[in-house]
Coordinates of C-alpha atoms and ligand atoms in Angstrom, one line a residue:
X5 CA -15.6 94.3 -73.6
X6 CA -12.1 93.2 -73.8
X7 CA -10.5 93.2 -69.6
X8 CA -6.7 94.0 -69.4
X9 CA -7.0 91.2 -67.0
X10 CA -8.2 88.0 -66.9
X11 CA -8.1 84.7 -65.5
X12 CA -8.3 81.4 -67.8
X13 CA -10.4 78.4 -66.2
X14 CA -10.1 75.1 -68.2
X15 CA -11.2 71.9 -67.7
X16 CA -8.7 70.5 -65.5
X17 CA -8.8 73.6 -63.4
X18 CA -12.8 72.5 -62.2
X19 CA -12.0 68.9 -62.0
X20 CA -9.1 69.6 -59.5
X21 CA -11.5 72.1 -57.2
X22 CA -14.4 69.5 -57.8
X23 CA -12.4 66.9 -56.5
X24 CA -11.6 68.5 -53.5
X25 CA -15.1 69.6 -52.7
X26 CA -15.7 66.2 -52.5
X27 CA -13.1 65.3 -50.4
X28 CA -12.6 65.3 -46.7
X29 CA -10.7 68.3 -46.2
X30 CA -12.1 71.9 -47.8
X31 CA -9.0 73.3 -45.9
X32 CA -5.9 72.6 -43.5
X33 CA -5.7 69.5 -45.5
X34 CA -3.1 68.2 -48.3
X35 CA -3.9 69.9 -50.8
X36 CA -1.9 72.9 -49.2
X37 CA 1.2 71.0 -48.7
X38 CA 1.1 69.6 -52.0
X39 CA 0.6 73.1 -53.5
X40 CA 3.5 74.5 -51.5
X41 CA 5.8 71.5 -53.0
X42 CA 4.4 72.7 -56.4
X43 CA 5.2 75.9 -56.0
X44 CA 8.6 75.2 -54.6
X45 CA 9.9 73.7 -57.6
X46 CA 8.6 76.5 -59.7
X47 CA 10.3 79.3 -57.3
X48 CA 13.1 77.6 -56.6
X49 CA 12.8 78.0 -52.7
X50 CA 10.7 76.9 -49.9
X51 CA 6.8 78.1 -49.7
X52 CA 3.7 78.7 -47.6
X53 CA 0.6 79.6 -49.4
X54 CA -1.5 82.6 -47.8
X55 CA -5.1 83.9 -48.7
X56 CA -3.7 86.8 -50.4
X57 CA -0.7 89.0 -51.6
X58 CA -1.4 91.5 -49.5
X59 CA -1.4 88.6 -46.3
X60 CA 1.8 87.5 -48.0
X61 CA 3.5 90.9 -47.6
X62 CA 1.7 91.3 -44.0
X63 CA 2.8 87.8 -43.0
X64 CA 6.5 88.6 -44.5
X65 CA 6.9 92.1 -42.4
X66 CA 5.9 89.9 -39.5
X67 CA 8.7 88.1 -39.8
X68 CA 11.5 90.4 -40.2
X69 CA 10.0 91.8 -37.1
X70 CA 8.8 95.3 -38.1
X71 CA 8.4 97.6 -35.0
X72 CA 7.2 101.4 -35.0
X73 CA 9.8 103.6 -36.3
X74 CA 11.4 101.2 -38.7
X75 CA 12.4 102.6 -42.0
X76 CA 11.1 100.4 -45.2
X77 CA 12.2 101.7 -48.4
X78 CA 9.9 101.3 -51.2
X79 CA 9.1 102.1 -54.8
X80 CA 6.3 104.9 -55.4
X81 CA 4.9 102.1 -58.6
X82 CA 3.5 99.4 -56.8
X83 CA -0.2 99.1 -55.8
X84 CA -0.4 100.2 -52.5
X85 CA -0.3 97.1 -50.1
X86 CA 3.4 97.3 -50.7
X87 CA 3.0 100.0 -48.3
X88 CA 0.2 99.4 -46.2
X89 CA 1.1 96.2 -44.9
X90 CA 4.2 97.6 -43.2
X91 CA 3.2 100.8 -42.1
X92 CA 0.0 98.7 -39.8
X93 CA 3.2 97.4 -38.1
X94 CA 4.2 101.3 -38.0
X95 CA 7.0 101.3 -39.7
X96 CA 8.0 104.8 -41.3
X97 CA 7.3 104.4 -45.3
X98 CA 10.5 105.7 -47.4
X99 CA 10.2 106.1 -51.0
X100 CA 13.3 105.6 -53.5
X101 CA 12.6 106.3 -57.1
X102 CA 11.9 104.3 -60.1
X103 CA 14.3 103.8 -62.8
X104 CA 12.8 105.0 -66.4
X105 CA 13.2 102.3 -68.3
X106 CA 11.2 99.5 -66.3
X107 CA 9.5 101.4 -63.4
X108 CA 11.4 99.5 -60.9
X109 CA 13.2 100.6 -57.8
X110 CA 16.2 102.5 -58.4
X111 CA 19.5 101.2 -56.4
X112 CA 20.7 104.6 -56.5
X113 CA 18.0 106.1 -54.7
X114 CA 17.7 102.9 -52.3
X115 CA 21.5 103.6 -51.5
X116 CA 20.6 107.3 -51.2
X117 CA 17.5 106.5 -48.6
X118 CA 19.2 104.1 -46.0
X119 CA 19.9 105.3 -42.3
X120 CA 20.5 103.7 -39.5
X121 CA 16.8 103.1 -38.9
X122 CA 16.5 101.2 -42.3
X123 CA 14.7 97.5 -42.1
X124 CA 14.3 96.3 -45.2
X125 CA 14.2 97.4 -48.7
X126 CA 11.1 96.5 -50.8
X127 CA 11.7 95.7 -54.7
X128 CA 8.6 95.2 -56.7
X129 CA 8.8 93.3 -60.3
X130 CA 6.4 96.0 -62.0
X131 CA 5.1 94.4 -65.1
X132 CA 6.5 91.5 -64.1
X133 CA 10.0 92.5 -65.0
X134 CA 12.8 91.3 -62.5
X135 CA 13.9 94.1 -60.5
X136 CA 17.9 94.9 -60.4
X137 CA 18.2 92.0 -57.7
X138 CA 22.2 91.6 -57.4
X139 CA 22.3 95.6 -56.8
X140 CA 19.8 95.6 -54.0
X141 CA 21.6 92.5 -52.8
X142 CA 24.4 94.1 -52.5
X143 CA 22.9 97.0 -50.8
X144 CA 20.9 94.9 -48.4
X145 CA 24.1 93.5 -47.3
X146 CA 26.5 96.8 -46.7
X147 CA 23.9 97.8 -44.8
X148 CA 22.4 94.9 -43.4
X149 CA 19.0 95.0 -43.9
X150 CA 16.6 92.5 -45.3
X151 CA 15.7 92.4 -49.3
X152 CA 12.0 91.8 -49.5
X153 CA 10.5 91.7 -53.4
X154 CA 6.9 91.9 -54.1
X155 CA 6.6 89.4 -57.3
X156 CA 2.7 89.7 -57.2
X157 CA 3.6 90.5 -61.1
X158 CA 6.0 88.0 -61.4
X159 CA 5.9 84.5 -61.0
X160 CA 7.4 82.6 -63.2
X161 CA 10.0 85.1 -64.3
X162 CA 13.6 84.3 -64.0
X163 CA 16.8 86.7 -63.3
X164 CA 19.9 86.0 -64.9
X165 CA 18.6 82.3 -64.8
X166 CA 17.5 81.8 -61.3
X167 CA 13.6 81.8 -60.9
X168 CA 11.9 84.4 -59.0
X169 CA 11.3 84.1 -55.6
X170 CA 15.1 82.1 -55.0
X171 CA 16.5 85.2 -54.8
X172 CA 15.1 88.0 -52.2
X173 CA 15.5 87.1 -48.4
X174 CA 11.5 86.7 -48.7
X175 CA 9.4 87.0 -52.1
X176 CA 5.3 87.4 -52.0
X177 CA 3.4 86.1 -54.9
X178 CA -0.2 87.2 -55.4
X179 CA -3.0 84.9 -57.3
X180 CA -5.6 87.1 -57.9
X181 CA -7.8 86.9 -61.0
X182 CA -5.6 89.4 -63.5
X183 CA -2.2 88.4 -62.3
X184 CA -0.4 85.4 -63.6
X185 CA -1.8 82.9 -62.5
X186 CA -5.1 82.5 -60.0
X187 CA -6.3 80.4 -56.9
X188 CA -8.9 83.4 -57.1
X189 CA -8.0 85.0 -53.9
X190 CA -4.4 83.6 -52.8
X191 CA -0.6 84.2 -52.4
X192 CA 2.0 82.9 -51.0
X193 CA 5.6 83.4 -49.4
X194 CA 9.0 82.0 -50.4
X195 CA 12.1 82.1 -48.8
X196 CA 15.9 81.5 -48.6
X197 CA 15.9 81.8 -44.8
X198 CA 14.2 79.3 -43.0
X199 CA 14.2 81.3 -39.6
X200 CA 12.0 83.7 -41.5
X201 CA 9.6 81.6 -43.7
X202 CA 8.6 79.9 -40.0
X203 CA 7.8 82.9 -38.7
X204 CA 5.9 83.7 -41.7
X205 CA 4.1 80.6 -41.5
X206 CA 3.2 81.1 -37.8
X207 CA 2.1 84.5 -38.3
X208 CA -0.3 83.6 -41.7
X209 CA -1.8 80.7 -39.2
X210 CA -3.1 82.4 -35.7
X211 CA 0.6 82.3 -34.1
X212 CA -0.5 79.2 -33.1
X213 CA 2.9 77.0 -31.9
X214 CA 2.1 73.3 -31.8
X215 CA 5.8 71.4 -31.1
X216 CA 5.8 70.5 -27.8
X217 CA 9.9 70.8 -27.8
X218 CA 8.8 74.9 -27.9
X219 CA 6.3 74.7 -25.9
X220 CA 6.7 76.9 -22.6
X221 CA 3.7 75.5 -20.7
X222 CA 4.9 71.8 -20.7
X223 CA 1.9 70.2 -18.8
X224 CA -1.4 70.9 -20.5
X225 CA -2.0 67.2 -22.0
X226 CA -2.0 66.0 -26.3
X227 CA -4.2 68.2 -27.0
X228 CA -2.6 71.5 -26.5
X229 CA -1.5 74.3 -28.7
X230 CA 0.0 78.0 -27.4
X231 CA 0.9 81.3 -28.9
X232 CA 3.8 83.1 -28.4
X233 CA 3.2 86.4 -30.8
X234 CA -0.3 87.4 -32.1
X235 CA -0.8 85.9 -35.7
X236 CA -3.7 86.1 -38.1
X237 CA -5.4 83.5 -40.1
X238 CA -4.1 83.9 -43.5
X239 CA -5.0 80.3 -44.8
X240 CA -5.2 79.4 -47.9
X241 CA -8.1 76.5 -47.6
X242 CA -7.8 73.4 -50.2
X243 CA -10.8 74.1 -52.4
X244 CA -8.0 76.8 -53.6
X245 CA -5.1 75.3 -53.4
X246 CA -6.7 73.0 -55.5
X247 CA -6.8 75.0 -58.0
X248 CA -3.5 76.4 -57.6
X249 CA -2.0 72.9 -58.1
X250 CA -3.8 73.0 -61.7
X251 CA -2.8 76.6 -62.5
X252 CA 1.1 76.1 -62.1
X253 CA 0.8 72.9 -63.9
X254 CA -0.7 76.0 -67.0
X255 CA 1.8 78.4 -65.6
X256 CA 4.2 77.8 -69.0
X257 CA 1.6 77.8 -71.3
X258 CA 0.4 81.0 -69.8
X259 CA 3.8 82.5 -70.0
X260 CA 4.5 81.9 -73.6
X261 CA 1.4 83.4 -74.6
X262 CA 1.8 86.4 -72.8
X263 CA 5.1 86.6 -74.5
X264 CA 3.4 85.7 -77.4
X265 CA 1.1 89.1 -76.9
X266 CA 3.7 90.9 -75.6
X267 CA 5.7 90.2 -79.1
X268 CA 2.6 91.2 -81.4
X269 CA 2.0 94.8 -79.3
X270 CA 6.0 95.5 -79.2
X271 CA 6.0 94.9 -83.2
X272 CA 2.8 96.5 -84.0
X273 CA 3.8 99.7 -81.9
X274 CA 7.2 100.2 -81.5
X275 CA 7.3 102.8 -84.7
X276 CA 4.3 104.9 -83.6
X277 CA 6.6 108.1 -82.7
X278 CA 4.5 108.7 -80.0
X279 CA 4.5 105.8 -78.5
X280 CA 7.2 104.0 -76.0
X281 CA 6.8 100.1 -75.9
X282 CA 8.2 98.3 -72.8
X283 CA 12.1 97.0 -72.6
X284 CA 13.4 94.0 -71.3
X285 CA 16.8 94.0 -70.2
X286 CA 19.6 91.5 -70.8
X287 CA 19.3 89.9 -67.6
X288 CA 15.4 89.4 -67.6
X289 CA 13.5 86.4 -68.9
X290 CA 9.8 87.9 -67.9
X291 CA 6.7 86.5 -67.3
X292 CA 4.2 89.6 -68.4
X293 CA 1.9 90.4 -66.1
X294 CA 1.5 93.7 -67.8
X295 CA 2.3 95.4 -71.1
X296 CA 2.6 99.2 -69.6
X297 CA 2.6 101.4 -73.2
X298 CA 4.2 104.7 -72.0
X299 CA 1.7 107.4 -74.7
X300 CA 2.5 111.0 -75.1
X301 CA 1.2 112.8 -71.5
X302 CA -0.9 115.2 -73.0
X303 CA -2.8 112.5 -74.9
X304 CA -2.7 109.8 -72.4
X305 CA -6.7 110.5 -71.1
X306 CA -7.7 110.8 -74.8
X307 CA -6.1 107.8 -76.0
X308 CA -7.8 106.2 -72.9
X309 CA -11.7 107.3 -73.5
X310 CA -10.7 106.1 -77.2
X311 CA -10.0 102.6 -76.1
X312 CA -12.9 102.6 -73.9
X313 CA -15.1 103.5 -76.3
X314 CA -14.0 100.8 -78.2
X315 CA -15.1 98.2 -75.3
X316 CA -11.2 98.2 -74.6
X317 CA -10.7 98.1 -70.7
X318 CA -7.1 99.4 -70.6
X319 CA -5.8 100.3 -67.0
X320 CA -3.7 102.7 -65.0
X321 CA -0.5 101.2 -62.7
X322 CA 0.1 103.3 -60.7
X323 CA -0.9 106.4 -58.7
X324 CA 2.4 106.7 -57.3
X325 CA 2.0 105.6 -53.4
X326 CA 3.0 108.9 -52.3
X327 CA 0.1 110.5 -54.0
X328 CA -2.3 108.8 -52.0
X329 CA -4.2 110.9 -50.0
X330 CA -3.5 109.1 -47.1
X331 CA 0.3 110.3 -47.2
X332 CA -0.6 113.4 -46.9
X333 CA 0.2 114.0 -43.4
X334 CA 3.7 113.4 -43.9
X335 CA 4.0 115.6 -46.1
X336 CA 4.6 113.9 -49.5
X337 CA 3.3 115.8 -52.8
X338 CA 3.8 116.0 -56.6
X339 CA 7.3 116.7 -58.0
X340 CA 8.8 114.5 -54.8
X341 CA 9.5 111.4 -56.8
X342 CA 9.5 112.5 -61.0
X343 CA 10.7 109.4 -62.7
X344 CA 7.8 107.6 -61.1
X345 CA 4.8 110.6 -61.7
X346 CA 6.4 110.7 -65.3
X347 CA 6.3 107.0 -65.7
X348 CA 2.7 107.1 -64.1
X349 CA 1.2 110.2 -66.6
X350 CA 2.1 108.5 -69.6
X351 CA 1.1 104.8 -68.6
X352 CA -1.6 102.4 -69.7
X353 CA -1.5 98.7 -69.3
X354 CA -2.8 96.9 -72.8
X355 CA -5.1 94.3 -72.3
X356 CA -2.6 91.1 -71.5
X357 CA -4.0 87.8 -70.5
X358 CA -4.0 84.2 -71.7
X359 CA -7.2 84.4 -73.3
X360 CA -6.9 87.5 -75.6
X361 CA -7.3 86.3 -79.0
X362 CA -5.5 87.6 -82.0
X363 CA -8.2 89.4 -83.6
X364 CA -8.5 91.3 -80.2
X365 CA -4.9 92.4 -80.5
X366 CA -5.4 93.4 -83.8
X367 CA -8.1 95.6 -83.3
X368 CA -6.8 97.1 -80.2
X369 CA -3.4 98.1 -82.5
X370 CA -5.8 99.7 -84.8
X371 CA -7.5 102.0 -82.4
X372 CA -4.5 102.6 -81.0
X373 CA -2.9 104.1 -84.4
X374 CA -5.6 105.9 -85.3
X375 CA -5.8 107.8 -82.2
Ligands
PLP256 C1 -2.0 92.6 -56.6 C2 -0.8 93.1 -55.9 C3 -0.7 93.0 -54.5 C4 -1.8 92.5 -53.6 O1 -2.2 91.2 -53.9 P1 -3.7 90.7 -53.5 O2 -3.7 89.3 -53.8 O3 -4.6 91.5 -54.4 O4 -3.9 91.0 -52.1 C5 0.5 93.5 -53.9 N1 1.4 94.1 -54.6 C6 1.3 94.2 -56.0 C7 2.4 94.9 -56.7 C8 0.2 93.8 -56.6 O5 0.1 94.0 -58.0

């Protein structure tokens, strides 16, 4: 069976977790500050770890403050903790459609969907491809809301030079097994601001405020801790961040094959009449997370069983969030965003990961011209 995603253990990779078995601290230790220095350098901006991307985006809505009846603005292609994070704070979920190329958010339709309850607009990097950051940019700041971008696809990336995660007032990585890189579960926040990576950072670890300058009750004794807002724990221990330390140090070598990959599918398929292969603007230098082959609609389920049969375990992304059964209630349906159900019925992801050998893309080619 050949995964569409997968992660990529080596050597180094145990020795680092190993060593921190064996240490003193399996978490709250230094192995997370070293890995958020790690990553800092790598996203250009200031970092907390979390145990998850969905805790990153949960810990970043924290701290822009989210109340009920706050408008986020979202794109339908994004797996759906883009959403659901925000909307357990109560915010009101807005939609703005995807552009056709690259299945990201469309500024047009952000511009189009902002009132005066607007919070923040959400930009995912679908496939790993930047998201058009200066136009939302400039949106978020006519407006004044806050630019949040989901880069669970997308570390690694760069826009028009700058890496991702410099850019958005917050950015949420995800390190689960298929995406770029892996701590196994993990994720982390980055951020320009740092008002809002400290409220972050508070929220991902119990709310838990230990400076005595901010303290408000001033004569507990040196042991003494207080919380001001409700937080979670959202730790990321140092058996993990271990391993995150040893993944980044792989995060190039994982890129350049992935481009690699991404190279061989775009050649092998881009004359198949029927089939779209993914673009990459001017601006992008992308890190693929995914290669999303856009297949005629009608065939798409075929061309999928076809694959499967062939121990090819291709993959969906997305049901557009609006779809979800649990919008139903407000009234979303089919036909309300159509660039993103389009992009949606004539998607699959190829199998893309560091460890797909050559042969494998060969043969996955094959099956897919002869279907
Ligand atoms: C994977 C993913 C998440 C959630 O990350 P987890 O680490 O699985 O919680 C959020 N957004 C997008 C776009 C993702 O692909």
């Amino acid at each position: 069976m050949i995964p569409y995603g997968r992660q990529s253990i080596n050597d180094s990779d145990i020795e680092s977790v190993v060593t921190t078995l064996q240490s003193d601290w399996l978490t709250t230790g230094p192995r997370v500050e070293e890995f958020e220095r790690e990553l800092e350098c790598v996203v250009g901006a200031p970092t907390i770890s979390v145990s998850s991307g969905t805790a990153a985006l949960h810990s970043a809505y924290a701290a822009i403050g989210i109340e009920p009846g706050d408008e986020v603005i979202t794109p339908p292609i994004t797996f759906i903790a883009t959403q659901a994070t925000a909307a357990l704070f109560g915010a009101k979920i807005v939609f703005a459609d995807v552009l056709p190329d690259t299945a990201n958010i469309d500024p047009k339709a952000v511009e189009s969907a902002i009132t005066s309850k607007t919070k923040a607009i959400v930009a995912v990097d679908f496939a790993g491809h930047p998201a058009d950051l200066d136009e939302l940019r400039a949106i978020a700041d006519k407006y004044k809301v806050i630019l949040i971008e989901d880069a669970a696809h997308s570390i690694g990336s760069k826009y028009k030079g700058r890496p991702i995660g410099s850019i958005a007032d917050l950015t949420t990585f995800s390190f689960f097994p298929t995406k770029n890189m892996t701590t196994s579960e993990g994720g982390a926040v980055s951020s320009i601001r740092p008002d809002l990576l400290e409220k972050a950072k508070k929220f991902s670890r119990q709310g838990l405020v230990r400076e005595p300058k901010d303290f408000v009750l001033t004569n507990e004794g040196p042991w003494h801790q207080e919380v001001h807002h409700f937080g979670l724990n959202y730790r990321l221990p140092d058996v993990l961040c271990a391993l995150g330390i040893s993944q980044l140090k792989r995060l190039p070598e994982f890129k350049r094959r992935r481009q690699e990959i991404f190279n061989v599918y775009s050649h092998e398929l881009e004359f198949s009449p029927e089939m779209k292969v993914p673009i990459e603007k001017k601006y992008a230098d992308t890190n693929w997370h995914l290669f999303p082959l856009r297949v005629p609609i009608r065939e798409r389920k075929n061309i999928y069983s076809k694959l499967r049969e062939n121990g090819i375990l291709a993959q969906v992304n997305y049901l557009p969030a609006h779809l979800h059964p649990v919008f139903e209630s407000k009234g979303f349906k089919r036909g309300d965003y159509p660039v993103a159900e389009a992009f949606y019925d004539s998607e699959i992801s190829l199998p893309m990961h560091y460890g797909l050998r050559d042969e494998e893309i060969e043969f996955i080619c094959k099956i897919l011209k002869t279907s």
